[in-house]
XYZ file of C-alpha atoms in Angstrom:
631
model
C -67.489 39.801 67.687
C -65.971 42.545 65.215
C -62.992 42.837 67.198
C -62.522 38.973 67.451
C -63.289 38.806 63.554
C -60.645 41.572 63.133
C -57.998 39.888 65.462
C -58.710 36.573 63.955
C -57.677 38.470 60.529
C -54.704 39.894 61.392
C -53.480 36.652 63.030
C -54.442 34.862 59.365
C -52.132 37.818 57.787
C -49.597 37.754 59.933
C -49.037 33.805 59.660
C -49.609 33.849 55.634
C -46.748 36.639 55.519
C -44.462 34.537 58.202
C -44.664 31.547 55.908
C -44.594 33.322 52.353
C -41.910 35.517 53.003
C -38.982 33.631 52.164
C -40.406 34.051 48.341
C -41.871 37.270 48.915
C -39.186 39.331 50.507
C -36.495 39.579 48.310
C -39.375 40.708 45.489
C -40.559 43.463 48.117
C -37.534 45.199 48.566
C -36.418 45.350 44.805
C -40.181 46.721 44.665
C -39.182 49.181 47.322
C -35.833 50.090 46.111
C -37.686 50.488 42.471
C -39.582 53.003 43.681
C -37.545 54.772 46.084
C -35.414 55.447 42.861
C -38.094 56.874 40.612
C -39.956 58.696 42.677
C -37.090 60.240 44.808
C -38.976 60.558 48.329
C -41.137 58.426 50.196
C -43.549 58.312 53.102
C -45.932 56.192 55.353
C -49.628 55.905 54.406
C -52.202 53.325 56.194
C -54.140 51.507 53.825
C -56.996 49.338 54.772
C -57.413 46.176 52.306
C -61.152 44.970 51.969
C -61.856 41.123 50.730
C -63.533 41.590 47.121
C -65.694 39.256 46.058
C -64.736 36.592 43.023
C -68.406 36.880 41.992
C -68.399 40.461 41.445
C -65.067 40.774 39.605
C -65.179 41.775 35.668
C -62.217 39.627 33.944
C -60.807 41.765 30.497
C -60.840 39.718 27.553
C -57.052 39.068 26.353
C -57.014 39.479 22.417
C -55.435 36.256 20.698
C -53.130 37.327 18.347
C -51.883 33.883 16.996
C -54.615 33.161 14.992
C -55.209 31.277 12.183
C -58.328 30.424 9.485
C -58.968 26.799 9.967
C -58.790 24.577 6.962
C -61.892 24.116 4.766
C -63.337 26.975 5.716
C -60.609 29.990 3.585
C -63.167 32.771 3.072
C -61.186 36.269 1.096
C -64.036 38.417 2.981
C -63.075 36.323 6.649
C -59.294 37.126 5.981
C -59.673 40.743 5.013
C -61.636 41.386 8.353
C -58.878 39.173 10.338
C -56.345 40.698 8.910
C -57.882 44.251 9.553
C -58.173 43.153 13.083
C -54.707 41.913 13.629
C -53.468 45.477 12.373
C -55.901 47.229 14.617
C -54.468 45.479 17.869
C -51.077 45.935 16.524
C -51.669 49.748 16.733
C -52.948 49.300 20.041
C -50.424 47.777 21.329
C -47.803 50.237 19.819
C -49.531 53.048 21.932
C -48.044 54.258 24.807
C -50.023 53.600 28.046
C -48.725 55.167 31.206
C -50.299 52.388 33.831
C -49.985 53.609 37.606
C -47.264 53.421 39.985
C -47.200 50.463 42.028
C -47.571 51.496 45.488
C -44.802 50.347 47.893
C -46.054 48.420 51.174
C -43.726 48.941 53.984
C -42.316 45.914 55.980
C -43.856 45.660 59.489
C -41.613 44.098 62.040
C -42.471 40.694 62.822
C -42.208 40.222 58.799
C -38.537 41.304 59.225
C -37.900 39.267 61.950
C -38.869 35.820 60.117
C -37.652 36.596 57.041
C -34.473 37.397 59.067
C -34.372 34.521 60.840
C -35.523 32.435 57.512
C -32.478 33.857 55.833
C -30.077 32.784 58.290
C -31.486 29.390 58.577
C -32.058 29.755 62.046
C -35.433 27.283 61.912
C -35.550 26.903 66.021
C -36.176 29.770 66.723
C -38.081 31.088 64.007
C -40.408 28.225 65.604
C -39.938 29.242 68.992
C -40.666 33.027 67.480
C -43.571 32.528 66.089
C -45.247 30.197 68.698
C -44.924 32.613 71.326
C -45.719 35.534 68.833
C -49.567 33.986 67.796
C -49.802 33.230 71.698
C -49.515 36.900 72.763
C -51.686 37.678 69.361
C -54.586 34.871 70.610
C -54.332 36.578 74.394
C -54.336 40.209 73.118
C -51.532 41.513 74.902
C -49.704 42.761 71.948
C -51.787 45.200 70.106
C -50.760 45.120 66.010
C -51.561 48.658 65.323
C -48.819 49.477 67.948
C -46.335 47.966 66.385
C -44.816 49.981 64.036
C -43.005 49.408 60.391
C -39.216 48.644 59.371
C -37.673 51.420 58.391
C -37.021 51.699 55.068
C -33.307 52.459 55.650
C -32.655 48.898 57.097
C -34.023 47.523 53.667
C -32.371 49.350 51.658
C -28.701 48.452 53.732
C -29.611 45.044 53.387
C -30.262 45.452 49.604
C -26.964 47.492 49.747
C -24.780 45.025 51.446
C -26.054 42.071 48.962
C -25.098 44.380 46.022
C -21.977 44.575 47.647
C -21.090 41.297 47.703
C -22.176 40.586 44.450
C -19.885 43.505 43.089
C -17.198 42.089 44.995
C -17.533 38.417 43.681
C -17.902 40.194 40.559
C -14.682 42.308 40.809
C -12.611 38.976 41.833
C -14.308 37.544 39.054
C -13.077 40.231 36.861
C -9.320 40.632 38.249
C -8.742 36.696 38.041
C -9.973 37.372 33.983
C -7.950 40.257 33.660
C -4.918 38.489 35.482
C -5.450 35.625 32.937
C -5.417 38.395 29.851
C -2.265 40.456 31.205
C -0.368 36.428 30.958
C -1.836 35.453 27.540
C -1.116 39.182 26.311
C 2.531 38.550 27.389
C 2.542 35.397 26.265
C 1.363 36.153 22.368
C 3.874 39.085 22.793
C 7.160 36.896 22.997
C 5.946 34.705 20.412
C 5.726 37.672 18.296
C 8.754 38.902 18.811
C 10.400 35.609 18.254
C 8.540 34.779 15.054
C 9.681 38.245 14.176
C 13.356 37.861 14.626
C 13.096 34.199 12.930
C 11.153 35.950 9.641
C 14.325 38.598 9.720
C 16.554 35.555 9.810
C 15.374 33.773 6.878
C 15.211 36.878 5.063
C 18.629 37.769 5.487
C 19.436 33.774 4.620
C 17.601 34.183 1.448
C 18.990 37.363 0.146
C 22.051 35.312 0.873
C 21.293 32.410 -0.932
C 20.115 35.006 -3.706
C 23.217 36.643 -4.360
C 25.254 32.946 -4.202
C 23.166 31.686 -6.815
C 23.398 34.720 -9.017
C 27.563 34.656 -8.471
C 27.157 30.693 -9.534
C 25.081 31.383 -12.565
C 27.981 33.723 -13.679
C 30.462 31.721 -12.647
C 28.814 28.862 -14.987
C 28.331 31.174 -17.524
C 32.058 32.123 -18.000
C 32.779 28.006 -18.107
C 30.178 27.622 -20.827
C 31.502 28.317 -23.752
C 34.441 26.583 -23.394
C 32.503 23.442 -22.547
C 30.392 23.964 -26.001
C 33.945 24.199 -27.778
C 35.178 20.967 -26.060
C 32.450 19.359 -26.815
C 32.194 20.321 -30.322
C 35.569 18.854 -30.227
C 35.239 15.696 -29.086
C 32.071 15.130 -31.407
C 34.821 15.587 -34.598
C 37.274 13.842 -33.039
C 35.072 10.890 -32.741
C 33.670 11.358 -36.077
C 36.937 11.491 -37.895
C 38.107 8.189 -35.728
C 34.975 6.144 -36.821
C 35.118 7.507 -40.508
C 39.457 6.272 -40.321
C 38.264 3.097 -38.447
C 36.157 2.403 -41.922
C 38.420 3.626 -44.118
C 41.177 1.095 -42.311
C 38.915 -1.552 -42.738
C 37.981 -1.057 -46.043
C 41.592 -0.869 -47.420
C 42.579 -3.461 -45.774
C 39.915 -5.903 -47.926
C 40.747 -4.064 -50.655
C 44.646 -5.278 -49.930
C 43.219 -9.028 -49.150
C 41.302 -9.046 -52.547
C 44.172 -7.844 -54.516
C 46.669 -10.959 -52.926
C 43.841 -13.337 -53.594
C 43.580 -11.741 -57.532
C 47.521 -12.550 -57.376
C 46.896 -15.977 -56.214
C 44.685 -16.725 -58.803
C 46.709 -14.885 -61.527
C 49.894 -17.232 -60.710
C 47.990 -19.933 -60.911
C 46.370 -19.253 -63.993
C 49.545 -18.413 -65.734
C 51.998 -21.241 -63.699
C 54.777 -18.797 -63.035
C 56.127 -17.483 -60.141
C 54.912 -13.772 -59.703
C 56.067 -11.777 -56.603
C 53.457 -12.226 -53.848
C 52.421 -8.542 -52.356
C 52.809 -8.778 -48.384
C 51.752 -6.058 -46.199
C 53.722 -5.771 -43.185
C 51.110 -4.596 -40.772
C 53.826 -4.766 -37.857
C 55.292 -2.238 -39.688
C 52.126 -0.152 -40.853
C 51.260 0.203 -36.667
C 54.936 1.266 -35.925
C 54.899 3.787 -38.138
C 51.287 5.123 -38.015
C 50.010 6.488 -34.759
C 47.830 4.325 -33.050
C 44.761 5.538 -31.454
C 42.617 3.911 -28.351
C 40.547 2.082 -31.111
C 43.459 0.082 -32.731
C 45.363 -0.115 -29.225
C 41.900 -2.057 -28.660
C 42.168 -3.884 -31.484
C 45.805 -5.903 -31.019
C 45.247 -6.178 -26.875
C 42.270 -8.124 -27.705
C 44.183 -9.730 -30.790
C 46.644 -10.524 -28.330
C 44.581 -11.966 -25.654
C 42.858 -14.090 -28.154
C 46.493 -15.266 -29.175
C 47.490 -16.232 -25.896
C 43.804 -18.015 -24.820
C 44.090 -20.314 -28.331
C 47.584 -21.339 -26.913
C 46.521 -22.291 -24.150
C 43.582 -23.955 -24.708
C 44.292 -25.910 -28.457
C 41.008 -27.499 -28.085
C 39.059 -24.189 -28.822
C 38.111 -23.184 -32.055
C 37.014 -19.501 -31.618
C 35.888 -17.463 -34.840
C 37.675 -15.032 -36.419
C 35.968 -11.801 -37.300
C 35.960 -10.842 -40.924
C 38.650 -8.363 -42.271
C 37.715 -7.806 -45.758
C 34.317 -7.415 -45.334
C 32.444 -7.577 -48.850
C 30.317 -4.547 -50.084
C 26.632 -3.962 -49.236
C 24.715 -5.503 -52.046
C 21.730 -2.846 -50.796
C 23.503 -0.188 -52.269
C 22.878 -0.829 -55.556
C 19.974 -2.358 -55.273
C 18.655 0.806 -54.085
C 20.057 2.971 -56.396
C 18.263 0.535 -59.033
C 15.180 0.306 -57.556
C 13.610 4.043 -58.804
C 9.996 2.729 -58.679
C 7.491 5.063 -56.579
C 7.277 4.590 -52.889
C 4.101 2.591 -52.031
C 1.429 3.455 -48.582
C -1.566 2.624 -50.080
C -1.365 -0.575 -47.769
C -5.090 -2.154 -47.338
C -5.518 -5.009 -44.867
C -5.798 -7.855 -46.522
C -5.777 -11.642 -44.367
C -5.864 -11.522 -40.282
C -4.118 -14.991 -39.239
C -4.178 -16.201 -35.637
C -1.115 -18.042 -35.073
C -1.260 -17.652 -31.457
C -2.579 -17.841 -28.434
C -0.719 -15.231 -26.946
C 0.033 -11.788 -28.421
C 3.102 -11.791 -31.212
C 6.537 -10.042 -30.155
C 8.014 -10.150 -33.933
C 8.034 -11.119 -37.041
C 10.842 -11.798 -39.680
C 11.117 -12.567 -43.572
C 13.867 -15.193 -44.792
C 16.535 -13.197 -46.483
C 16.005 -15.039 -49.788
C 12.685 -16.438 -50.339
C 8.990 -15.568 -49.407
C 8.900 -17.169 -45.816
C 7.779 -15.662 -42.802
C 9.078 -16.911 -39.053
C 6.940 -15.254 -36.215
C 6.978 -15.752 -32.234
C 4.830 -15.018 -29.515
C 4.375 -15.202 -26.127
C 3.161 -18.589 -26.149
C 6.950 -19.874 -26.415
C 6.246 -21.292 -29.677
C 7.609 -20.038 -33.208
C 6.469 -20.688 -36.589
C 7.685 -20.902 -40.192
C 4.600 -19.385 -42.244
C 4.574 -19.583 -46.135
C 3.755 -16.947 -48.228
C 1.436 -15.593 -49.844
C -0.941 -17.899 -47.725
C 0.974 -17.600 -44.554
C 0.202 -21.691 -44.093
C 2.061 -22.745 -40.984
C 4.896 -25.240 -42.677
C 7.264 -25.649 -39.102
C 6.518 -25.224 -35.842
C 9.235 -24.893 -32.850
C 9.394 -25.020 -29.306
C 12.106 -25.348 -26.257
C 11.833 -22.603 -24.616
C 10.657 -22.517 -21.204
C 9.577 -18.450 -21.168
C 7.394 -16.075 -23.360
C 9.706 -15.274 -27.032
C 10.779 -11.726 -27.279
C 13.355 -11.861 -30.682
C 13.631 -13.998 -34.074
C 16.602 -13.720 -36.701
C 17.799 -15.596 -39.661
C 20.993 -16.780 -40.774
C 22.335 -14.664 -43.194
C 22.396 -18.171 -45.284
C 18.388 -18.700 -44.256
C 18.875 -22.586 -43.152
C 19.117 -21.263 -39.227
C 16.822 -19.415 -36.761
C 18.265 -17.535 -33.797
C 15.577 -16.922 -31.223
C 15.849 -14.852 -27.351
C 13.522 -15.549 -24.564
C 12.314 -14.548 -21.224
C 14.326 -17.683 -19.793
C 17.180 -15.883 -20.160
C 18.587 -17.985 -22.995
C 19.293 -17.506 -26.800
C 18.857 -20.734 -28.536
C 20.079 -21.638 -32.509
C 17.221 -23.766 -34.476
C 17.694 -26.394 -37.988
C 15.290 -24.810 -39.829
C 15.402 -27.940 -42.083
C 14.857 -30.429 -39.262
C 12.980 -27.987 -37.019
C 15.736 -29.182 -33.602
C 17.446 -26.661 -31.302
C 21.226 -27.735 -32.378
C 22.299 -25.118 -29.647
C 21.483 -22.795 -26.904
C 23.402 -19.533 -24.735
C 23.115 -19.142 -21.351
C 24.777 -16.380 -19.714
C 22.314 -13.808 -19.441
C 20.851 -13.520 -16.109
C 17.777 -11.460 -16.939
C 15.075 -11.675 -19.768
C 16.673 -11.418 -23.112
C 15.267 -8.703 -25.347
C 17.006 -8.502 -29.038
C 19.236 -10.917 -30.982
C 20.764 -10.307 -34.353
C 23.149 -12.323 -36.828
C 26.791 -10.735 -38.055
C 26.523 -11.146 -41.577
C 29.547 -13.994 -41.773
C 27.141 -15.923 -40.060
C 29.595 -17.039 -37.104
C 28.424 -14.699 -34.621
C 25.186 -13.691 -32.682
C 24.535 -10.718 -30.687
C 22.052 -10.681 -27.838
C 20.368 -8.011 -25.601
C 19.245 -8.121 -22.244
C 17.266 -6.804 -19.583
C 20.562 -7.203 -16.688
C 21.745 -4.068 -18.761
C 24.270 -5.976 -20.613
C 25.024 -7.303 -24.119
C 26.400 -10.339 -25.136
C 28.579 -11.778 -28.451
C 28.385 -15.509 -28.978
C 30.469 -17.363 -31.024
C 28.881 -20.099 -32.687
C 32.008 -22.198 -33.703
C 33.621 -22.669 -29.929
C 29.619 -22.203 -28.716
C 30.819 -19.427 -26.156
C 30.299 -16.023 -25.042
C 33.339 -14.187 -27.003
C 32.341 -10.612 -25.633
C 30.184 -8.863 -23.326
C 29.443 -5.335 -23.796
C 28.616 -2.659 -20.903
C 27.875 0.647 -20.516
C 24.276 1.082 -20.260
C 22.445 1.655 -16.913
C 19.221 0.202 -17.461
C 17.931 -2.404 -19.818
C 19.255 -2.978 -23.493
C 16.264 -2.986 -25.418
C 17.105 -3.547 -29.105
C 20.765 -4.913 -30.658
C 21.714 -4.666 -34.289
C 24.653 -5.094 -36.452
C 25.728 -2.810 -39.139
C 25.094 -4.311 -42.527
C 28.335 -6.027 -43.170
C 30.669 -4.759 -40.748
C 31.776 -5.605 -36.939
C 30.072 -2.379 -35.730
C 27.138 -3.129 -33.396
C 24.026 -0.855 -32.327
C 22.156 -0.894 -29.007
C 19.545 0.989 -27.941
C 18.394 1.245 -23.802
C 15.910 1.828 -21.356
C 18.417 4.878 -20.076
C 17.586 6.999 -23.430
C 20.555 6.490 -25.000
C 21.595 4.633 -28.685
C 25.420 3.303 -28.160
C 27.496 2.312 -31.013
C 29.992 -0.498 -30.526
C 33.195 -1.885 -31.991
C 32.189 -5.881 -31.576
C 35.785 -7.474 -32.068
C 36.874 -5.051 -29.131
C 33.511 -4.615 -26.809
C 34.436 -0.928 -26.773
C 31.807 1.576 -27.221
C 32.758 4.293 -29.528
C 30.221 6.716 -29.562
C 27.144 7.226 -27.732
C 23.993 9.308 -29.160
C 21.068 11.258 -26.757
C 18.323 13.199 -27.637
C 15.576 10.910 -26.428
C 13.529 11.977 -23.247
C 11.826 8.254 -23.049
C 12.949 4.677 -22.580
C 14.184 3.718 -26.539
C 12.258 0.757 -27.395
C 14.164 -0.186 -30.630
C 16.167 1.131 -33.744
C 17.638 0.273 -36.468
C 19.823 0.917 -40.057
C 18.360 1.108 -43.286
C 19.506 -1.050 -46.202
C 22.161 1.206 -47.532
C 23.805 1.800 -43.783
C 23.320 5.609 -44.136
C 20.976 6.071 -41.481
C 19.552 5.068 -38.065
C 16.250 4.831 -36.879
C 15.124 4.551 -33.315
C 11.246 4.856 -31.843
C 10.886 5.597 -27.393
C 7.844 4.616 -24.939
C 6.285 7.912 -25.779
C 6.160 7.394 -30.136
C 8.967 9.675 -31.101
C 10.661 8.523 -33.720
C 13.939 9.905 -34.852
C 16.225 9.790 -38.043
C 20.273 10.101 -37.088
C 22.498 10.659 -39.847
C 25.144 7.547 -39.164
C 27.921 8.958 -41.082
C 27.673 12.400 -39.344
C 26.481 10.935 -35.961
C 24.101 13.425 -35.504
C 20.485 13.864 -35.739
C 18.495 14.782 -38.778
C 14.575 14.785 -37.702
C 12.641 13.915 -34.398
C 8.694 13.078 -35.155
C 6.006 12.935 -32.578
C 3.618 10.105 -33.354
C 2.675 9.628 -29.418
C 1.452 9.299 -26.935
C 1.160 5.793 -27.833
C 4.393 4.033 -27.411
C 6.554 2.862 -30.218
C 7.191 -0.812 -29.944
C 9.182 -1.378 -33.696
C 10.157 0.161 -36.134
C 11.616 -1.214 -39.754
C 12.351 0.332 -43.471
C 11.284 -1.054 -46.826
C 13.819 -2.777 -48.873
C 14.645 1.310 -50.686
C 15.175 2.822 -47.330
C 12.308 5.348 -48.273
C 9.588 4.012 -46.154
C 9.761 3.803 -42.367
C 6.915 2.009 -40.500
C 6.369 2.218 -36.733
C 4.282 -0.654 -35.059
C 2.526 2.025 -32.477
C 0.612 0.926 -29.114
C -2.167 2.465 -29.868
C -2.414 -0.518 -33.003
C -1.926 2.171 -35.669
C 0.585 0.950 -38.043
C 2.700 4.754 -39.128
C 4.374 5.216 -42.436
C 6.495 7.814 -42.371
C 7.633 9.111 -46.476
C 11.531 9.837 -45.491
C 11.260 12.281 -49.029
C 8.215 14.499 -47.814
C 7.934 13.548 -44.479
C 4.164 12.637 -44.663
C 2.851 10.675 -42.534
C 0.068 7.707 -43.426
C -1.553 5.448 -40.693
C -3.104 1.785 -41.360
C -5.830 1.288 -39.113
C -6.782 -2.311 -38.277
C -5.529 -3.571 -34.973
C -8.121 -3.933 -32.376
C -5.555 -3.561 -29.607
C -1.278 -2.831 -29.319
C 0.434 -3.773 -32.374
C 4.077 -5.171 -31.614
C 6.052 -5.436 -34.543
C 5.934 -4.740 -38.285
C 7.967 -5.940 -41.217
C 8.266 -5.650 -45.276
C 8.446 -8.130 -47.889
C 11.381 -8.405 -50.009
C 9.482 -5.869 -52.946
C 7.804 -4.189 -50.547
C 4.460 -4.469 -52.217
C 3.099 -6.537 -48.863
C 3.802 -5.733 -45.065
C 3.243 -7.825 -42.402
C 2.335 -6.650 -38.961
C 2.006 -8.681 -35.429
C -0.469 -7.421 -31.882
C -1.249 -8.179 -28.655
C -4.400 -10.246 -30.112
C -2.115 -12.979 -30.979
C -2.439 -12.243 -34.444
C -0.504 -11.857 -38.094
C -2.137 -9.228 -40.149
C -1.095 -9.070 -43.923
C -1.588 -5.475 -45.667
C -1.464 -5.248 -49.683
């Protein structure tokens, strides 16, 4: 019965080992190789395994070192002892414990033959193997103890050989990485080099470009002077033209009001008194005649030949003997202090759209203003009451001016039109067309036969209000003419432009005889004081500057910005300059100490600004559609 028992056993072994070993094997021989390698030498022992019983076994407590005091019950005296605890088994564990070598079981034959045959997945006749194996077990033929153990060599070639296959993937692995590396490394390589000869390129184009600019800046530098002399030239040259150009023109009335003293003289007296004649013919032979009065008789001429051939015309003449400026003396007389103690006083709202400009009559206490609302207004004063209201045009109002007489209104448009208003009766009695943009600026000549207009298409225009015609039309700017002014009883016109630039024109001609920069912004307006000494301009950034007419050149520049400048106007002395600012700060600038005074009281952009006739009131229009009276 023991023997049975003991076969019966084996037979259980055997079969549990034939089954398990596919998972067991491969842990068995790293087992074996382990210790073969620590331990240097092996050798064959026979060990005989008893069945222990469950009941009998102790089990060791395992310590629990993630723990944690449950909540509700935090006690300091039950954490000090846990944590005491914790370090205790920490310091156990960091002990050293040398635990026994595992003891290495050899394989026994029929193990190696099914795991061999497992391996190679030969399933047939692992069954075939094992059927016939138990068999001769069951019969007792085959005795187990007889059989004897794999050598451990075997085992350890087999561990060998899968090494070496692994290695060797791993070595094709690592040439195929290293292949890869040896391309890229090559690769990166020319790239360097190339971004290495195209850095020496650039360098060498640089130091190049280097030593062209510094021969340029010397060559410039040798021209420079003489451009600064030639220029310095051309700025007399002009001056002394314009300065002879006035002269001329003021002899030549002085010539005209001697033959009418004559005139009146002969009559006076009833005899016959030898007329004085001025051969003129005579006068250009002998003097030289510059590009001004060459000009002059071309257009004279042309004008000649155009009222032959059309009879029916009857085109203005533009004054020779001009009369004097009546502002000079007036403000020679006129020695009372400078006011700019301006308060506001009455806020009238005329419109419903803001108010481009106001203008006084040039003889009694009536204000015109216009707005965007394409309507004008005759206001009287002191109560600005509205006594005259016009309309017509079909576009927002940019520009008013009066007749130099006061019984006419001259008024420019968006619509591209300038139209000519009966103050008396209130009716358009004419309108301009010719302009194909948005009209800024319109002025009167003081003879009262002529009216200059500004536009946005860059151009300016001279109508004739006799033959109701464009006589002239003036270009040279590049962007749009902002202002237009004429000198105070002369044929010289002023423009000011979008392109930064104030241009000074001979009207009976169209010629443009001097130009003056020094603005950096778009020039919004400008304009000469009483006496004609001086010119005032304001840009879309608030300078203002002061330019000396007689010199041409400039005498102050004056930073009120940021805010743009959108007017600018003197008092009837020429001592006060006030600047309608965008900002709605009305500036008044002292031309003796240069001080500068604001008048707050805008709520948004004010447009333009004006003085009345004594200067003790100034009138101011903004954006609100409103006329603001300061006293």
């Amino acid at each position: 019965m023991a023997a049975q028992r003991g076969m019966r056993s084996s037979a259980v072994r055997v079969l549990e080992e034939a089954l398990g070993m596919g998972l067991t094997a491969a842990e068995d021989a790293r087992d074996t190789a382990d210790a073969v390698a620590a331990e240097g030498a092996y050798y064959l022992e026979q060990v005989t395994i008893t069945e222990a019983s469950e009941d009998d076994y102790e089990y060791e407590e395992i310590p629990d070192d993630n723990f944690s005091i449950p909540e509700g019950e935090e006690d300091l005296a039950k954490a000090i002892q846990m944590a005491q605890e914790q370090a205790t088994d920490t310091e156990i564990l960091e002990r050293k414990t040398v635990l026994p070598s595992k003891h290495a079981v050899p394989e026994v034959i029929e193990d190696f033959l099914c795991n061999f045959l497992i391996k190679m997945g030969m399933t047939r006749t692992l069954d075939c193997f094992q059927s016939e194996w138990y068999e001769l077990i069951q019969k007792g033929v085959t005795e187990l103890r007889t059989v004897g153990n794999v050598p451990d060599v075997y085992t350890q070639i087999m561990l060998l050989e899968n090494e070496n296959k692994n290695l060797k993937k791993d070595l094709k692995h690592y040439k195929q990485a290293a292949d890869k590396a040896r391309e890229d490394l090559l690769k990166i390589q020319k790239e360097r080099d190339f971004h290495r000869m195209h850095h020496k390129r650039i360098v060498q184009e640089k130091n190049k470009l280097i030593n062209d600019l510094k021969g340029l800046k010397l060559h410039y530098a040798s021209y420079e002077p003489t451009i600064r002399v030639l220029h310095e030239k051309h700025h007399t040259l002009l001056k002394e033209k314009m300065l002879t150009s006035l002269e001329r023109d003021k002899v030549v009335g002085q010539i005209s009001g001697l033959q009418e003293t004559l005139k009146n003289l002969q009559t006076r007296h009833s005899y016959h008194a030898p007329q004085i004649k001025v051969d003129r013919s005579r006068e250009k032979e002998n003097a030289p005649e510059g590009p001004t009065q060459k000009g002059l008789r071309e257009a004279r001429e042309q004008n000649k030949c155009k009222t032959k051939m059309k009879g029916n015309t009857k085109d203005s003449e533009f004054p020779i003997d001009m009369q004097p400026n009546p502002n000079l003396n007036v403000s020679k007389e006129n020695l009372s202090p400078a006011k700019f103690d301006y308060k506001l006083k009455n806020v009238f709202r005329l419109h419903e759209l803001p108010v481009s400009c106001v203008s006084m009559h040039p003889h009694k206490d009536i204000l015109v203003s216009c707005g965007e609302d394409r309507l004008w207004k005759v206001l009287g004063l002191p109560k600005c009451n509205v006594l005259l209201t016009g309309f017509g045009h079909t576009d927002w109002l940019s520009d008013c001016c009066f007749h130099p007489s006061g019984d006419k209104l001259a008024t420019s448009s968006g619509d591209t039109t300038v139209k000519l208003w009966d103050l008396c009766k209130g009716d358009c009695i004419l309108t301009f067309e010719g302009h194909s943009h948005a009209v800024w600026s319109c002025t009167w000549h003081s003879c009262g036969n002529f009216v200059a207009s500004s536009s946005l298409d860059k151009t300016s225009k001279i109508w004739d209000v006799n033959s109701e015609r464009c006589r002239c039309t003036l270009y040279g700017h590049t962007d749009s003419v902002n202002s237009i002014e004429f000198f105070p009883f002369s044929n010289t016109l002023l423009t000011s432009s979008a392109d930064k630039t104030l241009s000074i024109w001979d009207a009976r001609t169209g010629i443009c005889e001097q130009s003056l920069y020094g603005h950096i912004h778009s020039i919004n307006d400008a304009i000469f004081d009483p006496r004609g000494h001086m010119i005032a301009s304001c840009d879309a950034c608030g300078v203002t500057k002061l330019w000396d007419f007689r010199k041409l050149l400039p005498i102050v520049s004056i930073d009120i910005g940021p805010s743009p400048g959108n007017e600018v106007n003197f008092d009837s002395s020429g001592r006060v300059l006030a600047q309608a600012s965008g900002n709605g700060v009305i500036h008044l600038l002292d031309l003796k100490s240069g001080e500068i005074h604001k008048l707050m009281g805008h709520e948004d952009e004010a447009h333009t600004v004006v003085f009345s006739h004594d200067g003790e009131i100034l009138f101011s229009g903004g954006s609100d559609g409103t006329v603001r009276t300061w006293s």
